[in-house]
Short mmCIF file of N, CA and C in Angstrom, two decimals:
data_model
loop_
_atom_site.label_atom_id
_atom_site.label_comp_id
_atom_site.label_asym_id
_atom_site.label_seq_id
_atom_site.Cartn_x
_atom_site.Cartn_y
_atom_site.Cartn_z
N MET A 22 -21.56 -14.48 -45.98
CA MET A 22 -22.67 -14.63 -46.88
C MET A 22 -22.15 -15.23 -48.19
N ASN A 23 -22.74 -16.32 -48.60
CA ASN A 23 -22.36 -16.98 -49.84
C ASN A 23 -23.21 -16.45 -50.99
N VAL A 24 -22.54 -16.06 -52.08
CA VAL A 24 -23.20 -15.38 -53.19
C VAL A 24 -22.89 -16.11 -54.50
N LEU A 25 -23.92 -16.24 -55.34
CA LEU A 25 -23.77 -16.74 -56.70
C LEU A 25 -23.96 -15.58 -57.65
N LEU A 26 -23.07 -15.44 -58.62
CA LEU A 26 -23.18 -14.39 -59.64
C LEU A 26 -23.56 -15.05 -60.97
N VAL A 27 -24.66 -14.60 -61.55
CA VAL A 27 -25.08 -15.10 -62.86
C VAL A 27 -25.04 -13.91 -63.81
N GLU A 28 -23.97 -13.88 -64.59
CA GLU A 28 -23.67 -12.75 -65.48
C GLU A 28 -22.82 -13.27 -66.62
N ASP A 29 -23.14 -12.88 -67.86
CA ASP A 29 -22.40 -13.40 -69.00
C ASP A 29 -21.28 -12.48 -69.49
N GLU A 30 -21.10 -11.34 -68.89
CA GLU A 30 -20.03 -10.43 -69.28
C GLU A 30 -18.91 -10.49 -68.24
N PRO A 31 -17.73 -11.03 -68.62
CA PRO A 31 -16.63 -11.19 -67.66
C PRO A 31 -16.23 -9.89 -66.95
N LEU A 32 -16.24 -8.76 -67.65
CA LEU A 32 -15.88 -7.50 -67.00
C LEU A 32 -16.92 -7.11 -65.94
N ALA A 33 -18.17 -7.39 -66.20
CA ALA A 33 -19.23 -7.10 -65.22
C ALA A 33 -19.07 -7.98 -64.00
N VAL A 34 -18.68 -9.24 -64.19
CA VAL A 34 -18.44 -10.14 -63.07
C VAL A 34 -17.31 -9.61 -62.20
N LYS A 35 -16.21 -9.21 -62.83
CA LYS A 35 -15.08 -8.67 -62.07
C LYS A 35 -15.45 -7.41 -61.30
N LYS A 36 -16.21 -6.54 -61.95
CA LYS A 36 -16.62 -5.30 -61.30
C LYS A 36 -17.55 -5.57 -60.12
N LEU A 37 -18.48 -6.48 -60.29
CA LEU A 37 -19.40 -6.80 -59.20
C LEU A 37 -18.65 -7.42 -58.02
N ILE A 38 -17.71 -8.30 -58.31
CA ILE A 38 -16.90 -8.89 -57.23
C ILE A 38 -16.14 -7.80 -56.49
N ARG A 39 -15.53 -6.88 -57.23
CA ARG A 39 -14.78 -5.78 -56.59
C ARG A 39 -15.69 -4.92 -55.72
N LEU A 40 -16.87 -4.60 -56.23
CA LEU A 40 -17.81 -3.78 -55.46
C LEU A 40 -18.28 -4.50 -54.20
N LEU A 41 -18.54 -5.79 -54.32
CA LEU A 41 -18.95 -6.56 -53.14
C LEU A 41 -17.85 -6.59 -52.09
N GLU A 42 -16.62 -6.76 -52.52
CA GLU A 42 -15.49 -6.79 -51.59
C GLU A 42 -15.31 -5.45 -50.89
N GLU A 43 -15.63 -4.36 -51.58
CA GLU A 43 -15.49 -3.03 -50.98
C GLU A 43 -16.53 -2.74 -49.91
N VAL A 44 -17.74 -3.28 -50.09
CA VAL A 44 -18.83 -2.90 -49.18
C VAL A 44 -19.19 -3.98 -48.15
N ALA A 45 -18.76 -5.20 -48.38
CA ALA A 45 -19.16 -6.28 -47.47
C ALA A 45 -18.00 -7.24 -47.27
N PHE A 46 -17.38 -7.19 -46.12
CA PHE A 46 -16.21 -8.03 -45.84
C PHE A 46 -16.56 -9.51 -45.71
N ASP A 47 -17.82 -9.83 -45.43
CA ASP A 47 -18.19 -11.23 -45.20
C ASP A 47 -18.81 -11.91 -46.41
N VAL A 48 -18.71 -11.31 -47.58
CA VAL A 48 -19.26 -11.90 -48.81
C VAL A 48 -18.25 -12.84 -49.44
N LYS A 49 -18.71 -14.03 -49.78
CA LYS A 49 -17.88 -15.01 -50.47
C LYS A 49 -18.60 -15.42 -51.75
N VAL A 50 -17.99 -15.16 -52.89
CA VAL A 50 -18.56 -15.59 -54.16
C VAL A 50 -18.28 -17.08 -54.30
N VAL A 51 -19.33 -17.89 -54.20
CA VAL A 51 -19.17 -19.34 -54.23
C VAL A 51 -19.32 -19.92 -55.62
N GLY A 52 -19.74 -19.08 -56.58
CA GLY A 52 -19.86 -19.56 -57.94
C GLY A 52 -20.26 -18.47 -58.89
N THR A 53 -20.00 -18.72 -60.16
CA THR A 53 -20.44 -17.82 -61.22
C THR A 53 -21.00 -18.68 -62.35
N ALA A 54 -21.91 -18.09 -63.11
CA ALA A 54 -22.47 -18.75 -64.27
C ALA A 54 -22.76 -17.69 -65.31
N GLY A 55 -22.51 -18.02 -66.56
CA GLY A 55 -22.71 -17.05 -67.63
C GLY A 55 -23.86 -17.35 -68.55
N SER A 56 -24.64 -18.37 -68.22
CA SER A 56 -25.76 -18.74 -69.07
C SER A 56 -26.87 -19.35 -68.22
N ILE A 57 -28.04 -19.49 -68.83
CA ILE A 57 -29.15 -20.14 -68.16
C ILE A 57 -28.76 -21.57 -67.82
N ARG A 58 -28.22 -22.26 -68.79
CA ARG A 58 -27.84 -23.65 -68.60
C ARG A 58 -26.83 -23.82 -67.47
N ALA A 59 -25.80 -22.99 -67.45
CA ALA A 59 -24.78 -23.08 -66.41
C ALA A 59 -25.36 -22.74 -65.04
N ALA A 60 -26.26 -21.77 -64.98
CA ALA A 60 -26.88 -21.39 -63.71
C ALA A 60 -27.73 -22.54 -63.16
N ILE A 61 -28.51 -23.18 -64.03
CA ILE A 61 -29.33 -24.31 -63.60
C ILE A 61 -28.45 -25.45 -63.11
N GLU A 62 -27.40 -25.76 -63.84
CA GLU A 62 -26.48 -26.82 -63.42
C GLU A 62 -25.86 -26.50 -62.07
N TRP A 63 -25.46 -25.24 -61.87
CA TRP A 63 -24.86 -24.84 -60.59
C TRP A 63 -25.89 -24.99 -59.46
N LEU A 64 -27.09 -24.47 -59.68
CA LEU A 64 -28.13 -24.51 -58.64
C LEU A 64 -28.53 -25.94 -58.28
N GLU A 65 -28.52 -26.83 -59.24
CA GLU A 65 -28.94 -28.21 -58.98
C GLU A 65 -27.84 -29.08 -58.39
N SER A 66 -26.60 -28.59 -58.39
CA SER A 66 -25.51 -29.42 -57.87
C SER A 66 -24.77 -28.80 -56.68
N ASN A 67 -25.30 -27.70 -56.14
CA ASN A 67 -24.68 -27.03 -55.00
C ASN A 67 -25.75 -26.64 -53.98
N PRO A 68 -25.33 -26.43 -52.73
CA PRO A 68 -26.29 -25.92 -51.75
C PRO A 68 -26.74 -24.51 -52.15
N PRO A 69 -27.96 -24.14 -51.81
CA PRO A 69 -28.44 -22.80 -52.18
C PRO A 69 -27.55 -21.71 -51.57
N PRO A 70 -27.16 -20.72 -52.36
CA PRO A 70 -26.39 -19.61 -51.80
C PRO A 70 -27.32 -18.72 -50.97
N ASP A 71 -26.72 -17.85 -50.18
CA ASP A 71 -27.51 -16.91 -49.38
C ASP A 71 -28.16 -15.84 -50.24
N LEU A 72 -27.55 -15.56 -51.40
CA LEU A 72 -28.03 -14.50 -52.29
C LEU A 72 -27.53 -14.76 -53.70
N ILE A 73 -28.35 -14.41 -54.69
CA ILE A 73 -27.95 -14.53 -56.09
C ILE A 73 -28.05 -13.17 -56.75
N PHE A 74 -26.96 -12.76 -57.41
CA PHE A 74 -26.99 -11.57 -58.26
C PHE A 74 -27.20 -12.09 -59.68
N LEU A 75 -28.26 -11.61 -60.33
CA LEU A 75 -28.70 -12.21 -61.58
C LEU A 75 -28.93 -11.16 -62.66
N ASP A 76 -28.22 -11.30 -63.76
CA ASP A 76 -28.46 -10.47 -64.94
C ASP A 76 -29.69 -11.03 -65.66
N ILE A 77 -30.41 -10.21 -66.40
CA ILE A 77 -31.59 -10.69 -67.11
C ILE A 77 -31.23 -11.25 -68.47
N GLU A 78 -30.49 -10.50 -69.26
CA GLU A 78 -30.11 -10.96 -70.59
C GLU A 78 -28.81 -11.74 -70.50
N LEU A 79 -28.90 -13.05 -70.71
CA LEU A 79 -27.73 -13.92 -70.68
C LEU A 79 -27.43 -14.41 -72.08
N SER A 80 -26.34 -15.12 -72.24
CA SER A 80 -25.90 -15.54 -73.57
C SER A 80 -26.90 -16.46 -74.27
N ASP A 81 -27.72 -17.18 -73.51
CA ASP A 81 -28.66 -18.12 -74.12
C ASP A 81 -30.13 -17.79 -73.84
N GLY A 82 -30.42 -16.54 -73.49
CA GLY A 82 -31.81 -16.12 -73.27
C GLY A 82 -31.98 -15.28 -72.02
N GLN A 83 -33.23 -15.10 -71.63
CA GLN A 83 -33.53 -14.31 -70.43
C GLN A 83 -33.51 -15.20 -69.20
N SER A 84 -32.96 -14.69 -68.13
CA SER A 84 -32.78 -15.47 -66.92
C SER A 84 -34.08 -15.91 -66.26
N PHE A 85 -35.20 -15.33 -66.65
CA PHE A 85 -36.48 -15.77 -66.08
C PHE A 85 -36.75 -17.24 -66.39
N GLU A 86 -36.13 -17.74 -67.44
CA GLU A 86 -36.28 -19.15 -67.80
C GLU A 86 -35.74 -20.07 -66.71
N ILE A 87 -34.77 -19.60 -65.96
CA ILE A 87 -34.20 -20.40 -64.86
C ILE A 87 -35.30 -20.81 -63.90
N PHE A 88 -36.20 -19.88 -63.58
CA PHE A 88 -37.26 -20.14 -62.60
C PHE A 88 -38.31 -21.11 -63.14
N GLN A 89 -38.40 -21.25 -64.44
CA GLN A 89 -39.33 -22.20 -65.05
C GLN A 89 -38.74 -23.61 -65.09
N ARG A 90 -37.41 -23.70 -65.05
CA ARG A 90 -36.76 -25.00 -65.23
C ARG A 90 -36.20 -25.62 -63.96
N THR A 91 -36.06 -24.83 -62.89
CA THR A 91 -35.58 -25.38 -61.62
C THR A 91 -36.10 -24.53 -60.47
N ARG A 92 -36.06 -25.09 -59.29
CA ARG A 92 -36.51 -24.36 -58.10
C ARG A 92 -35.36 -23.51 -57.57
N VAL A 93 -35.62 -22.23 -57.39
CA VAL A 93 -34.62 -21.31 -56.86
C VAL A 93 -35.06 -20.93 -55.44
N LYS A 94 -34.25 -21.31 -54.47
CA LYS A 94 -34.60 -21.11 -53.06
C LYS A 94 -34.02 -19.83 -52.47
N SER A 95 -33.09 -19.21 -53.16
CA SER A 95 -32.36 -18.05 -52.64
C SER A 95 -33.02 -16.74 -53.07
N PRO A 96 -32.85 -15.69 -52.27
CA PRO A 96 -33.30 -14.37 -52.71
C PRO A 96 -32.43 -13.89 -53.87
N ILE A 97 -33.02 -13.06 -54.71
CA ILE A 97 -32.37 -12.60 -55.94
C ILE A 97 -32.24 -11.08 -55.92
N ILE A 98 -31.09 -10.59 -56.37
CA ILE A 98 -30.93 -9.18 -56.72
C ILE A 98 -30.63 -9.15 -58.21
N PHE A 99 -31.55 -8.59 -58.97
CA PHE A 99 -31.32 -8.46 -60.40
C PHE A 99 -30.39 -7.28 -60.65
N VAL A 100 -29.40 -7.49 -61.50
CA VAL A 100 -28.46 -6.45 -61.89
C VAL A 100 -28.49 -6.43 -63.41
N THR A 101 -29.08 -5.38 -63.99
CA THR A 101 -29.35 -5.39 -65.41
C THR A 101 -29.33 -3.99 -66.00
N SER A 102 -29.28 -3.93 -67.30
CA SER A 102 -29.35 -2.65 -68.01
C SER A 102 -30.77 -2.33 -68.46
N TYR A 103 -31.70 -3.22 -68.19
CA TYR A 103 -33.06 -3.09 -68.69
C TYR A 103 -34.03 -2.77 -67.56
N ASP A 104 -34.71 -1.63 -67.66
CA ASP A 104 -35.65 -1.27 -66.61
C ASP A 104 -37.04 -1.86 -66.82
N GLU A 105 -37.34 -2.35 -68.01
CA GLU A 105 -38.69 -2.81 -68.31
C GLU A 105 -39.06 -4.16 -67.69
N PHE A 106 -38.13 -4.83 -67.03
CA PHE A 106 -38.41 -6.13 -66.45
C PHE A 106 -38.61 -6.09 -64.93
N ALA A 107 -38.66 -4.92 -64.36
CA ALA A 107 -38.71 -4.79 -62.90
C ALA A 107 -39.93 -5.48 -62.29
N LEU A 108 -41.10 -5.29 -62.85
CA LEU A 108 -42.31 -5.92 -62.29
C LEU A 108 -42.21 -7.43 -62.35
N GLN A 109 -41.76 -7.95 -63.46
CA GLN A 109 -41.60 -9.39 -63.62
C GLN A 109 -40.57 -9.92 -62.63
N ALA A 110 -39.53 -9.16 -62.38
CA ALA A 110 -38.46 -9.59 -61.48
C ALA A 110 -38.95 -9.78 -60.05
N PHE A 111 -39.85 -8.94 -59.60
CA PHE A 111 -40.30 -9.04 -58.21
C PHE A 111 -41.28 -10.19 -57.99
N LYS A 112 -41.64 -10.90 -59.04
CA LYS A 112 -42.51 -12.07 -58.91
C LYS A 112 -41.71 -13.35 -58.66
N VAL A 113 -40.38 -13.28 -58.72
CA VAL A 113 -39.54 -14.48 -58.60
C VAL A 113 -38.44 -14.31 -57.56
N ASN A 114 -38.80 -14.19 -56.30
CA ASN A 114 -37.83 -14.13 -55.19
C ASN A 114 -36.94 -12.89 -55.19
N SER A 115 -37.25 -11.90 -55.98
CA SER A 115 -36.39 -10.73 -56.07
C SER A 115 -36.55 -9.84 -54.86
N VAL A 116 -35.42 -9.39 -54.32
CA VAL A 116 -35.44 -8.46 -53.20
C VAL A 116 -34.97 -7.07 -53.62
N ASP A 117 -34.36 -6.98 -54.82
CA ASP A 117 -33.91 -5.69 -55.32
C ASP A 117 -33.70 -5.77 -56.83
N TYR A 118 -33.63 -4.61 -57.46
CA TYR A 118 -33.48 -4.51 -58.91
C TYR A 118 -32.55 -3.34 -59.18
N LEU A 119 -31.32 -3.64 -59.53
CA LEU A 119 -30.31 -2.60 -59.73
C LEU A 119 -30.04 -2.41 -61.21
N LEU A 120 -30.02 -1.17 -61.64
CA LEU A 120 -29.68 -0.87 -63.02
C LEU A 120 -28.19 -0.63 -63.13
N LYS A 121 -27.56 -1.22 -64.17
CA LYS A 121 -26.13 -1.04 -64.40
C LYS A 121 -25.87 0.37 -64.88
#
């Protein structure tokens, strides 16, 4: 399973990679992005991943902007510290909403 991680905190990226490796032997992190801009660039220049782990608050705004600026074909798992965005998250390809 090819996975894209969109997270602006390097320690959170490392922890998520470690957790994925512990629970799923067939997961391959094919890319990471720390901002809306970087995520859009990655999505527009690579094949769609099987799954995207997406933080809501990124260095340049809220990740919901990604869905307004490009087409996202992959299912999303939001990984965030904010519980107030859960309803909004399930309107944009979200299959799960995990609180950090």
